[in-house]
Amino acid sequence: MADGSRSVRGGGGSPGSSPVLGGRCRGWAPSAVPPGHGFRRVTLTKPTFCHYCTDFIWGLAGYQCEVCNFMSHEKCLKNVKIPCSCIAPSLVRVPVAHCFGPPGHYKRKFCTVCRKSLESPAFRCEVCELHVHTDCILFACSDCRQCHQDGHQDQDTYHHHWREGNLPSGARCEVCKKTCGSSEVLSGMRCEWCGILAHAACYIIVTPECTFGRLRNMILPPSCVQLFSRNFSKLHCFRISENLQAESEEEDDVDGSTQVSAKDVQISTDSSKQTLKIFDGNDAVKRNQFRLISIPRIAKNEEVVEAALRAYYINDDQQEYELQTFTQQALLSDDVINRNDAAEDSNSGSVFRESVPEAWIIRAKPKDEEVIRIYPAWLKVAMAYVSLRVNKESTTQSVIKEVLPLLGRQTECLQNFKLVEVLMGSKQVQRMVLDSQELILNRLKDIRKTSIRQMNQTRFYVVENSKSIVRVNLFIGGLPPQLSPEEYTNILKDELAIKTNVVSVSHVYQAQGAVVLEISCFSEAERIYMLVKDTTVNDKPLNAVVIPEVMASKIPQNCWPLLVFVNPKSGGLKGRDLLHSFRKLLNPHQVFELTNGGPLPGFHTFSKVPSFRVLVCGGDGTVGWVLGALEEIRHKLVCSEPSVAILPLGTGNDLGRVLRWGAGYSGEDPYSVLISVDEADDVLMDRWTILLDAEEPADGAENGVAEPEPPKIVQMNNYCGLGIDAELSLDFHHAREEEPGKFNSRFHNKGVYVKVGLQKISHTRNLHKDIKLQVDQREVELPSIEGLIFINIPSWGSGADLWGSDSDDRFEKPRIDDGLLEVVGVTGVVHMGQVQGGFRSGIRIAQGSYFRVTLLKPIPVQVDGEPWIQAPGQIIISAAGPKVHMLKKSKQKQKKTGSLKEMRVDSMAVSEGGR
């Protein structure tokens, strides 16, 4: 594009004005706040679309913002309400840092900062729908969703949290019902809590209060969650796995010395233009983080300074800044920061001389006075901020003295307040209390010397002095089970050197070998968290999880929050995408990754919630894991019998089939899945306890079993198999352990099952001669079989009906809540294949509620897909306590699938954008 001669400059807001506190979470008041763009008429050299109306720009001319690349028709200029990236930080209502994962490739997405497409690896926030280029991440606003109370500007009423763009092309506006999405430009608005969509011109008339939309009964309200997280990263707060955290930390290499990608500036081959390397302060020099600008060789100093400021998304008056030279030798010096002062004293004459320097640094010209904004740290006030003129004599104390009357607090004592400097970085919001005698102008000078960009992201808050209550909850797992609280405390003293004056054990889970620590010191909490990662007890590594506190008394009566467990290793790694989607659709504090501490941290977090439901995303083994944990700690839950839904991600998914959740997840809309859970029917299901008691084996026992196994207890939900069925599962298990990377799809997994089955097709073993069966205290004679299977649900081996549908007067019709198990035999691999093909059923043997199996030799056994070799001895199967409440997908819901997709087209965007 070639610049023309016309320029239209949008206002950046008068520093002397104090706008009324906006009603939107980001703080935008589009009808009152000028958007701050700097539009210039440009000649179009390729097809271009308007970012306001999304229509094609016909002709050869359009208007483009020189800072954020917002493109517009001339007719649309007067209607633009979306603020420029340069003033967006000043419009944030409550600063909340983003939670960035590792860089990835996101198709048909646009950067929120520069508005260009994400053609190269980019970052996305794990909590909200923010996407940014690697070199734009430093300029992103700290405007993530506020998902919990942290003691800073807490609130009980929530407003829409608007995010611009990256909507599906079929999205429709909530106001005018017309299409508001675009695949060509960053356009349209979405509330990241309730999901409503609107045009940029329409969202300003939407009622500001957010009711959380259709999922309001399932979302854990942010006002009900408390988490003190000053020293913890967002990844720690939301329990995102350590391997993801380690990858995300590599971004420091990404946004290091290569801060500018080819999308911004190409090294000019035009002899009339010059490419310059620009630093914005001492911090950028130290990190070697620069931006490149390309300008004409005949440009004036003022034009070069303006271009340098635009590169850093700063729309201030260029006359307040200057460029100073920086030599390559200085950049390579270890003492580079100390050399900056010497560089400042140099003559800042013409940018272009006979010898062009390697780099330039932006410096703010000194001021004798200036206007600053002071924000109240409490939200229930008529003003968003007040503007104050400060001079060389102005101190922190004098500023507080002048501000309090403007905020209606003139009768209160100055000593009850403090001035806090807040740096609103995209990845971390940092707070620092200023000394009462610190000179404000000197502080502003120091910030600008460090980074002009950071000055643009810095605010000052007047805060009431109050005795801060610090309470950090850390879940510590991996400890030896069945110990007393005193013994656990002694272990933690020995291994972690905990300070008992600030650390106490608040909860003990003896059966699981876990405790919850309550810590009243941020630095001690951080030290323990980091130390746990490298600590083992009895050769078992410990794990630590930051736990939020749910204030159950604040949860609305009609709210049944959904506790979500996701196994990211299930279903060909689809669990990872589901984690991302559910964190966005719900409160991320109600979504737990099972590879990070198991189910116990989630159940502990919800232990005081009066009513909640559970969604388990994983295979049958994962469901059994969660149900087993629930059974063990239900006596510690206020809601002792939560209903459990399933999103099947495994290979067999037999329980998911029985409860109508399908044969396996294949990319359905996550929003529709949540609606299905909300409308599901509550049913009961039997669970069974299996006691495995091995006896002393005879000499020369087979399969290398030399010692008796200690008695153990396992839980069963679906089925228990002995013989050929378990042997095939064991061979599959061994194959997966040898090459786990290949087992990333259900199709491949089933292929391996077929392969190991064909290898056993001629295998014969007389199982009926190696075991004895008692059902309800009576002996049962076994036919000639190779496999004996106890089934609790009418689905086995990926959907096969092993019992069959034929009526039989000897047995009752099976149900999942009848308190009975069905016993079925199979004659071999061929018979199993015929059952799975629907040509035959198994051999019905018995039906009962108490079983004793005597093993005369070592035999393969599997329970819900987990196989092992069981030594000779006794196996006793009996009912396991109360029945468990499960959620069965409603038949009526299945008919509504089509209409739901129309109701929530925008949720498609949540599940899009895979790497």
Coordinates of N, CA, C and O in Angstrom, one line a residue, residues 584-701:
K584 N -12.8 -22.2 28.4 CA -13.4 -21.0 27.8 C -14.9 -20.9 28.0 O -15.5 -19.8 28.3
L585 N -15.6 -22.0 27.9 CA -17.0 -22.0 28.1 C -17.5 -21.9 29.5 O -18.6 -21.4 29.8
L586 N -16.7 -22.4 30.4 CA -17.0 -22.4 31.9 C -16.0 -21.5 32.6 O -15.2 -20.9 32.0
N587 N -16.1 -21.6 33.9 CA -15.0 -21.0 34.7 C -13.8 -22.0 34.7 O -14.0 -23.1 35.1
P588 N -12.6 -21.6 34.4 CA -11.5 -22.5 34.4 C -11.2 -23.2 35.7 O -10.6 -24.2 35.8
H589 N -11.7 -22.6 36.8 CA -11.5 -23.2 38.1 C -12.4 -24.4 38.3 O -12.2 -25.1 39.4
Q590 N -13.3 -24.7 37.4 CA -14.1 -25.9 37.6 C -13.7 -27.0 36.6 O -14.3 -28.0 36.5
V591 N -12.5 -26.8 35.9 CA -12.0 -27.8 34.9 C -10.7 -28.3 35.4 O -9.8 -27.5 35.7
F592 N -10.6 -29.6 35.6 CA -9.4 -30.2 36.2 C -8.8 -31.2 35.2 O -9.5 -32.1 34.6
E593 N -7.5 -31.2 35.1 CA -6.7 -32.1 34.3 C -6.3 -33.3 35.1 O -5.6 -33.1 36.1
L594 N -6.7 -34.5 34.8 CA -6.5 -35.6 35.6 C -5.0 -36.0 35.7 O -4.6 -36.7 36.7
T595 N -4.2 -35.7 34.8 CA -2.8 -36.0 34.9 C -2.0 -35.1 35.8 O -0.9 -35.2 36.1
N596 N -2.7 -34.1 36.4 CA -2.1 -33.2 37.3 C -2.8 -33.3 38.7 O -3.5 -32.5 39.2
G597 N -2.5 -34.4 39.4 CA -3.0 -34.7 40.7 C -4.2 -35.6 40.8 O -4.6 -35.9 41.9
G598 N -4.8 -36.0 39.7 CA -5.9 -36.9 39.7 C -7.2 -36.2 40.1 O -7.3 -35.0 40.1
P599 N -8.2 -37.0 40.4 CA -9.5 -36.4 40.7 C -9.7 -35.7 42.1 O -10.5 -34.9 42.3
L600 N -8.8 -36.0 43.0 CA -8.9 -35.5 44.4 C -8.9 -34.0 44.5 O -9.7 -33.4 45.2
P601 N -8.0 -33.3 43.8 CA -8.0 -31.8 43.9 C -9.4 -31.2 43.5 O -9.9 -30.3 44.1
G602 N -10.0 -31.8 42.5 CA -11.3 -31.3 42.0 C -12.4 -31.5 43.1 O -13.2 -30.6 43.4
F603 N -12.4 -32.8 43.6 CA -13.5 -33.1 44.6 C -13.2 -32.2 45.9 O -14.2 -31.8 46.5
H604 N -12.0 -32.0 46.3 CA -11.7 -31.2 47.4 C -12.2 -29.7 47.2 O -12.8 -29.1 48.1
T605 N -11.9 -29.2 46.0 CA -12.4 -27.8 45.7 C -13.9 -27.7 45.8 O -14.4 -26.7 46.3
F606 N -14.6 -28.7 45.4 CA -16.1 -28.7 45.4 C -16.7 -29.3 46.7 O -17.9 -29.6 46.7
S607 N -15.8 -29.6 47.7 CA -16.3 -30.3 48.9 C -17.4 -29.6 49.6 O -18.2 -30.2 50.3
K608 N -17.4 -28.2 49.6 CA -18.5 -27.5 50.3 C -19.6 -27.0 49.4 O -20.5 -26.4 49.9
V609 N -19.6 -27.3 48.1 CA -20.6 -27.0 47.2 C -21.9 -27.8 47.5 O -21.8 -29.0 47.5
P610 N -23.0 -27.2 47.8 CA -24.2 -28.0 48.2 C -24.7 -28.9 47.1 O -25.3 -30.0 47.4
S611 N -24.6 -28.5 45.9 CA -25.2 -29.3 44.8 C -24.3 -29.1 43.5 O -24.1 -28.0 43.1
F612 N -23.8 -30.2 43.0 CA -23.0 -30.1 41.7 C -23.1 -31.4 41.0 O -23.5 -32.4 41.5
R613 N -22.7 -31.3 39.7 CA -22.6 -32.5 38.8 C -21.2 -32.6 38.3 O -20.4 -31.7 38.4
V614 N -20.9 -33.8 37.7 CA -19.6 -34.1 37.3 C -19.6 -34.6 35.8 O -20.5 -35.3 35.4
L615 N -18.7 -34.1 35.1 CA -18.5 -34.6 33.7 C -17.1 -35.2 33.6 O -16.1 -34.5 33.9
V616 N -17.0 -36.4 33.2 CA -15.7 -37.1 33.0 C -15.4 -37.3 31.6 O -16.2 -37.9 30.8
C617 N -14.3 -36.7 31.1 CA -13.9 -36.8 29.7 C -12.8 -37.8 29.6 O -11.6 -37.5 30.0
G618 N -13.0 -39.0 29.1 CA -12.0 -40.0 29.1 C -12.6 -41.4 28.7 O -13.8 -41.5 28.4
G619 N -11.8 -42.4 28.8 CA -12.3 -43.8 28.5 C -12.9 -44.4 29.7 O -13.0 -43.8 30.8
D620 N -13.3 -45.7 29.6 CA -13.9 -46.3 30.8 C -13.0 -46.4 32.0 O -13.5 -46.3 33.1
G621 N -11.7 -46.6 31.7 CA -10.8 -46.6 32.8 C -10.7 -45.3 33.6 O -10.7 -45.3 34.8
T622 N -10.8 -44.2 32.9 CA -10.8 -42.9 33.5 C -12.1 -42.7 34.3 O -12.1 -42.1 35.4
V623 N -13.2 -43.1 33.8 CA -14.5 -43.0 34.5 C -14.4 -43.8 35.8 O -14.8 -43.4 36.9
G624 N -13.9 -45.0 35.7 CA -13.7 -45.8 36.9 C -12.8 -45.2 37.9 O -13.1 -45.3 39.2
W625 N -11.8 -44.5 37.5 CA -10.8 -43.8 38.4 C -11.6 -42.7 39.1 O -11.4 -42.6 40.4
V626 N -12.4 -41.9 38.4 CA -13.1 -40.8 39.1 C -14.2 -41.4 40.0 O -14.3 -40.9 41.2
L627 N -14.9 -42.4 39.6 CA -15.9 -43.0 40.5 C -15.3 -43.6 41.7 O -15.9 -43.5 42.8
G628 N -14.2 -44.2 41.6 CA -13.5 -44.8 42.7 C -13.1 -43.7 43.7 O -13.2 -43.9 44.9
A629 N -12.5 -42.6 43.2 CA -12.2 -41.5 44.1 C -13.4 -40.9 44.8 O -13.4 -40.6 46.0
L630 N -14.5 -40.8 44.0 CA -15.7 -40.3 44.6 C -16.2 -41.2 45.7 O -16.6 -40.7 46.8
E631 N -16.2 -42.5 45.5 CA -16.6 -43.4 46.5 C -15.8 -43.3 47.8 O -16.3 -43.4 48.9
E632 N -14.5 -43.0 47.7 CA -13.6 -43.0 48.8 C -13.8 -41.7 49.7 O -13.6 -41.8 50.9
I633 N -14.2 -40.6 49.0 CA -14.3 -39.4 49.8 C -15.7 -38.8 49.8 O -15.9 -37.6 50.3
R634 N -16.7 -39.6 49.4 CA -18.0 -39.0 49.4 C -18.5 -38.5 50.8 O -19.3 -37.6 50.9
H635 N -18.0 -39.2 51.9 CA -18.4 -38.8 53.2 C -17.8 -37.4 53.6 O -18.3 -36.8 54.6
K636 N -16.9 -36.9 52.8 CA -16.3 -35.6 53.1 C -16.9 -34.5 52.2 O -16.5 -33.3 52.3
L637 N -17.9 -34.9 51.4 CA -18.5 -33.9 50.5 C -19.9 -33.5 51.0 O -20.7 -34.4 51.5
V638 N -20.2 -32.2 51.0 CA -21.6 -31.8 51.3 C -22.6 -32.4 50.3 O -23.7 -32.8 50.8
C639 N -22.2 -32.4 49.1 CA -23.1 -33.1 48.0 C -22.4 -34.5 47.9 O -21.5 -34.7 47.0
S640 N -22.9 -35.5 48.6 CA -22.2 -36.8 48.7 C -22.6 -37.7 47.5 O -21.9 -38.7 47.3
E641 N -23.6 -37.3 46.8 CA -24.0 -38.2 45.6 C -24.2 -37.3 44.4 O -25.3 -37.2 43.8
P642 N -23.1 -36.7 43.8 CA -23.3 -35.9 42.6 C -23.5 -36.9 41.4 O -23.0 -38.0 41.4
S643 N -24.3 -36.4 40.4 CA -24.5 -37.2 39.2 C -23.4 -37.0 38.3 O -22.8 -36.0 38.1
V644 N -23.0 -38.1 37.6 CA -21.8 -38.2 36.7 C -22.2 -38.4 35.3 O -22.9 -39.4 35.0
A645 N -21.7 -37.5 34.4 CA -21.9 -37.7 33.0 C -20.6 -38.1 32.4 O -19.5 -37.9 33.0
I646 N -20.6 -38.6 31.1 CA -19.4 -39.1 30.4 C -19.3 -38.5 29.1 O -20.3 -38.4 28.3
L647 N -18.1 -38.0 28.7 CA -17.8 -37.7 27.3 C -16.7 -38.7 26.9 O -15.5 -38.6 27.3
P648 N -17.1 -39.8 26.2 CA -16.2 -40.9 25.9 C -15.1 -40.6 25.0 O -15.3 -40.1 23.9
L649 N -13.8 -40.8 25.5 CA -12.6 -40.5 24.7 C -11.8 -41.8 24.5 O -10.8 -41.7 23.8
G650 N -12.2 -42.9 25.1 CA -11.3 -44.1 25.0 C -11.6 -44.9 23.8 O -12.1 -44.4 22.8
T651 N -11.1 -46.2 23.9 CA -11.3 -47.1 22.7 C -12.6 -47.8 22.7 O -13.3 -47.9 21.7
G652 N -13.0 -48.4 23.9 CA -14.2 -49.2 24.0 C -15.4 -48.3 24.3 O -16.4 -48.4 23.6
N653 N -15.3 -47.5 25.3 CA -16.4 -46.6 25.7 C -17.7 -47.3 25.9 O -18.8 -46.8 25.5
D654 N -17.7 -48.5 26.6 CA -18.9 -49.2 26.7 C -19.9 -48.6 27.6 O -21.1 -48.6 27.4
L655 N -19.5 -48.0 28.7 CA -20.4 -47.3 29.6 C -21.0 -46.1 29.0 O -22.2 -45.8 29.1
G656 N -20.2 -45.4 28.2 CA -20.7 -44.2 27.4 C -21.8 -44.6 26.5 O -22.8 -43.9 26.3
R657 N -21.6 -45.8 25.8 CA -22.6 -46.3 24.9 C -23.9 -46.6 25.6 O -25.0 -46.2 25.2
V658 N -23.9 -47.2 26.8 CA -25.1 -47.6 27.5 C -25.8 -46.4 28.0 O -27.1 -46.3 28.0
L659 N -25.1 -45.3 28.4 CA -25.7 -44.1 28.8 C -26.0 -43.1 27.7 O -26.3 -41.9 28.0
R660 N -25.9 -43.6 26.5 CA -26.3 -42.8 25.3 C -25.3 -41.7 24.9 O -25.7 -40.8 24.2
W661 N -24.1 -41.7 25.5 CA -23.2 -40.6 25.2 C -22.4 -40.9 23.9 O -21.5 -40.1 23.5
G662 N -22.6 -42.1 23.3 CA -22.0 -42.4 22.0 C -20.8 -43.3 22.1 O -20.3 -43.7 23.2
A663 N -20.3 -43.7 20.9 CA -19.2 -44.7 20.9 C -17.9 -44.0 21.1 O -16.9 -44.7 21.3
G664 N -17.8 -42.7 21.0 CA -16.6 -42.0 21.2 C -16.7 -40.6 20.6 O -17.5 -40.3 19.7
Y665 N -16.0 -39.7 21.3 CA -16.0 -38.3 20.9 C -15.3 -38.1 19.5 O -14.2 -38.5 19.3
S666 N -16.0 -37.4 18.6 CA -15.5 -37.2 17.3 C -15.5 -35.8 16.8 O -15.8 -35.4 15.7
G667 N -15.4 -34.9 17.8 CA -15.3 -33.5 17.5 C -16.6 -32.7 17.6 O -16.7 -31.6 17.0
E668 N -17.6 -33.2 18.3 CA -18.8 -32.5 18.5 C -18.6 -31.1 19.1 O -17.6 -30.9 19.8
D669 N -19.5 -30.2 18.9 CA -19.4 -28.9 19.5 C -19.4 -29.0 21.0 O -20.4 -29.5 21.6
P670 N -18.4 -28.5 21.7 CA -18.3 -28.6 23.2 C -19.5 -27.9 23.9 O -20.0 -28.4 24.9
Y671 N -20.0 -26.9 23.3 CA -21.2 -26.2 23.9 C -22.4 -27.1 23.8 O -23.1 -27.2 24.8
S672 N -22.6 -27.8 22.7 CA -23.7 -28.8 22.7 C -23.5 -29.9 23.7 O -24.5 -30.4 24.2
V673 N -22.3 -30.3 23.9 CA -22.0 -31.4 24.9 C -22.5 -30.9 26.3 O -23.2 -31.6 27.0
L674 N -22.2 -29.7 26.6 CA -22.6 -29.1 27.9 C -24.1 -29.0 28.0 O -24.7 -29.3 29.1
I675 N -24.8 -28.6 26.9 CA -26.2 -28.6 26.9 C -26.8 -29.9 27.2 O -27.8 -30.1 27.9
S676 N -26.2 -31.0 26.5 CA -26.7 -32.3 26.7 C -26.5 -32.8 28.2 O -27.4 -33.5 28.7
V677 N -25.5 -32.4 28.8 CA -25.3 -32.7 30.2 C -26.3 -32.1 31.1 O -26.9 -32.7 32.0
D678 N -26.6 -30.8 30.8 CA -27.6 -30.1 31.5 C -29.0 -30.7 31.4 O -29.8 -30.7 32.4
E679 N -29.3 -31.3 30.3 CA -30.6 -31.9 30.0 C -30.7 -33.4 30.2 O -31.7 -34.0 30.0
A680 N -29.6 -34.0 30.7 CA -29.5 -35.4 30.8 C -30.4 -35.9 32.0 O -30.8 -35.2 32.9
D681 N -30.8 -37.2 31.9 CA -31.6 -37.8 33.0 C -30.8 -38.5 34.0 O -29.8 -39.1 33.7
D682 N -31.2 -38.4 35.3 CA -30.5 -39.0 36.3 C -30.9 -40.5 36.5 O -32.1 -40.8 36.6
V683 N -29.9 -41.4 36.4 CA -30.2 -42.9 36.6 C -29.2 -43.4 37.6 O -28.1 -42.8 37.9
L684 N -29.5 -44.6 38.2 CA -28.7 -45.3 39.2 C -27.9 -46.4 38.5 O -28.4 -47.0 37.5
M685 N -26.7 -46.7 39.0 CA -25.9 -47.8 38.4 C -25.2 -48.5 39.6 O -24.7 -47.9 40.5
D686 N -25.2 -49.8 39.5 CA -24.5 -50.7 40.5 C -23.0 -50.5 40.3 O -22.5 -50.3 39.2
R687 N -22.3 -50.6 41.4 CA -20.8 -50.7 41.4 C -20.5 -51.9 42.2 O -21.2 -52.3 43.2
W688 N -19.4 -52.6 41.9 CA -19.0 -53.8 42.5 C -17.6 -53.8 43.0 O -16.7 -53.2 42.5
T689 N -17.4 -54.5 44.2 CA -16.1 -54.6 44.8 C -15.5 -56.0 44.5 O -16.2 -57.0 44.7
I690 N -14.3 -56.0 44.1 CA -13.6 -57.3 43.8 C -12.4 -57.5 44.8 O -11.5 -56.6 44.8
L691 N -12.5 -58.5 45.6 CA -11.4 -58.8 46.5 C -10.5 -59.9 45.9 O -11.0 -61.0 45.5
L692 N -9.3 -59.6 45.7 CA -8.3 -60.5 45.1 C -7.4 -61.0 46.3 O -6.6 -60.3 46.8
D693 N -7.5 -62.3 46.6 CA -6.7 -62.9 47.7 C -5.9 -64.1 47.2 O -6.5 -65.2 47.0
A694 N -4.6 -63.8 46.9 CA -3.8 -64.9 46.3 C -3.3 -65.8 47.4 O -3.0 -65.3 48.5
E695 N -3.2 -67.1 47.2 CA -2.7 -68.0 48.1 C -1.3 -68.3 47.8 O -0.7 -68.0 46.8
E696 N -0.6 -69.0 48.7 CA 0.8 -69.4 48.5 C 0.9 -70.4 47.3 O 0.3 -71.4 47.3
P697 N 1.6 -70.0 46.2 CA 1.7 -70.9 45.0 C 2.5 -72.1 45.3 O 3.4 -72.1 46.1
A698 N 2.3 -73.1 44.5 CA 3.1 -74.3 44.6 C 4.4 -74.1 43.9 O 4.6 -73.1 43.1
D699 N 5.4 -74.9 44.2 CA 6.8 -74.7 43.6 C 6.7 -74.9 42.1 O 5.9 -75.7 41.6
G700 N 7.5 -74.1 41.4 CA 7.5 -74.1 39.9 C 6.2 -73.5 39.3 O 5.8 -74.0 38.3
A701 N 5.6 -72.6 40.0 CA 4.4 -71.9 39.5 C 4.7 -71.3 38.1 O 5.8 -70.9 37.8

